[in-house]
Amino acid sequence: MNIVKRDVAWSFFATMSRIAANLLILPLVLITLATQDVGIWTIFITVNSFVLIFDFGFGQTFTRNIAYIFSGAKELKPEGFNEIEDPSEIDISLLKGTIKVMRKYYFYAALAFFTIIITIGGIYLNSLLKDYSGDERMVYYSGFLYALLNVYQLYTLYYDSLLQGTGMIRKAKQIIIIAQVIQLIVTAITLVYGFELFSLVIGQFSYLTVNRLLAHRAFFTHDMKSVLAQAREACPKRLFAIYFPNALKIGLTSLGGFMVTKSVIFIGSLYISLSEIASFGISKQVVDVIASVGAIWFSTFYPKLIQQRVSNGIAEIKRVYVESKFFLLVVFITGGITLMISGDLVLDMIGSKTGLINGYALMVLIVISFLEANHSMSGSLLMTKNEVPFFKASILSGIGTVTILIFYYGVLSLQGIWGLLIAQGLPQLVYQNWKWPLTVYNELNIKKDDLLLWKKA
């Protein structure tokens, strides 16, 4: 599995292209769409985030086991792994069986999502349009097509696992960039020609179609299809029984993370003003961008870390982990200082009516985000052992966040955004922020001299 620093560059370009595409299309959206349509599109995007909930941890589990298979694994386990003796041989029967399991799982997940989005989603959209003054038929058509796109996206999520698990990081990022460029062009043209809300759905349709076609072509080459056609598949039921325990734990972890990150908005909006929620929301979005950039190095080399884990390459794991930590730290220091100095100035320049939260609160939000990204990186490294030790802690953190929010605003009747920050940061500071980094440091036996390894890369 050949992953090099050039792959990091492509990961960076893909992340930047996504940010740039949003920045380029946003002014055109604000100019051409009515405020009500912008609000409806915001709700559509929120619905899209539920796709990952229906994934319920299987995506990460599939990616990790695909990486095991392409590293030469001949046997997969619910927990732990066997060291690889011959990494050059790929067990095609395991690969074929895993592909069938992925397709079957995502088919039923997509079917469940479709049922919910058509019934409950339809009722919600109908109630949403009671005071709508625009073209309701356009909204219904857009909503129906967007629902189908989300269903298709969920059904084909296994393509992401295939490309990442096999280490085709550069190819995956190139596909994302190509699809985003096409989405940007299609969206801009259709907006100019007056397709309004439907333009954004058409743009999303173009992105997803191009992305999946290119992903299919990248993995299912002529040789791969020929090899898979000749192989006998491992028993899908047995493989699913192997994948399910850790997928369930990751799913519960994701649910806990959802409670930590989303409940501060949902519950907080019941107690504080919409203007404060707006400032907190836009501040968090920008800080999340910094976190996404900071995670590029680690996420790019993650399939390689899995391969090194099964081949007992502890020295290489330690080197990549230390490099990733330094990259994350540098990005947060640079991005955080830049945001605090010039964030509001840039928002004023583009005519934004919403500003960032005040300086001290913004600094705390940046620190909270860094600590979360730091312990998440350590947790992901622990998962390379095919174990999920943190799912209980994640759920407890989520419960702690909700409890603090209700106590701060409901019981103490306090005001302001500090309740959001305390609720998001404190439960994780108590345990997760230090527990998982310390566990990794002890496991890898990282010392002061190891912190210089990144310079030798």
Short mmCIF file of N, CA and C in Angstrom, two decimals, residues 268 270-273 276 404-420 422:
data_model
loop_
_atom_site.label_atom_id
_atom_site.label_comp_id
_atom_site.label_asym_id
_atom_site.label_seq_id
_atom_site.Cartn_x
_atom_site.Cartn_y
_atom_site.Cartn_z
N GLY A 268 -29.78 24.47 22.83
CA GLY A 268 -29.42 25.85 23.11
C GLY A 268 -30.37 26.85 22.48
N LEU A 270 -33.43 26.71 22.31
CA LEU A 270 -34.65 26.86 23.11
C LEU A 270 -34.51 27.91 24.19
N TYR A 271 -33.26 28.29 24.51
CA TYR A 271 -33.02 29.17 25.66
C TYR A 271 -32.36 30.50 25.31
N ILE A 272 -31.57 30.56 24.24
CA ILE A 272 -30.88 31.81 23.91
C ILE A 272 -31.36 32.31 22.56
N SER A 273 -31.05 33.56 22.27
CA SER A 273 -31.58 34.22 21.07
C SER A 273 -31.02 33.60 19.79
N GLU A 276 -27.58 34.91 18.79
CA GLU A 276 -26.46 34.26 19.47
C GLU A 276 -26.20 32.88 18.88
N ILE A 404 -25.73 19.06 31.07
CA ILE A 404 -25.19 20.39 31.39
C ILE A 404 -26.02 21.48 30.73
N LEU A 405 -26.42 21.27 29.49
CA LEU A 405 -27.23 22.26 28.79
C LEU A 405 -28.54 22.53 29.53
N ILE A 406 -29.22 21.46 29.91
CA ILE A 406 -30.50 21.61 30.60
C ILE A 406 -30.30 22.26 31.98
N PHE A 407 -29.25 21.85 32.69
CA PHE A 407 -28.99 22.40 34.01
C PHE A 407 -28.60 23.87 33.93
N TYR A 408 -27.73 24.23 32.98
CA TYR A 408 -27.22 25.60 32.84
C TYR A 408 -28.34 26.57 32.49
N TYR A 409 -29.12 26.19 31.47
CA TYR A 409 -30.16 27.10 30.98
C TYR A 409 -31.50 26.89 31.67
N GLY A 410 -31.88 25.63 31.90
CA GLY A 410 -33.21 25.35 32.44
C GLY A 410 -33.31 25.49 33.94
N VAL A 411 -32.30 24.98 34.67
CA VAL A 411 -32.35 25.01 36.13
C VAL A 411 -31.77 26.31 36.69
N LEU A 412 -30.56 26.67 36.23
CA LEU A 412 -29.92 27.89 36.73
C LEU A 412 -30.43 29.15 36.05
N SER A 413 -31.13 28.98 34.90
CA SER A 413 -31.70 30.11 34.14
C SER A 413 -30.62 31.12 33.72
N LEU A 414 -29.43 30.61 33.38
CA LEU A 414 -28.36 31.48 32.90
C LEU A 414 -28.53 31.75 31.42
N GLN A 415 -27.86 32.78 30.92
CA GLN A 415 -28.00 33.19 29.53
C GLN A 415 -26.63 33.16 28.84
N GLY A 416 -26.65 33.40 27.51
CA GLY A 416 -25.41 33.54 26.76
C GLY A 416 -24.87 32.22 26.22
N ILE A 417 -23.83 32.34 25.42
CA ILE A 417 -23.30 31.18 24.71
C ILE A 417 -22.31 30.36 25.54
N TRP A 418 -21.93 30.86 26.73
CA TRP A 418 -20.96 30.11 27.53
C TRP A 418 -21.52 28.75 27.95
N GLY A 419 -22.82 28.64 28.07
CA GLY A 419 -23.41 27.35 28.38
C GLY A 419 -23.15 26.34 27.26
N LEU A 420 -23.19 26.81 26.00
CA LEU A 420 -22.90 25.93 24.87
C LEU A 420 -21.46 25.44 24.91
N ILE A 422 -19.38 25.33 27.60
CA ILE A 422 -19.15 24.46 28.77
C ILE A 422 -19.72 23.07 28.51
#
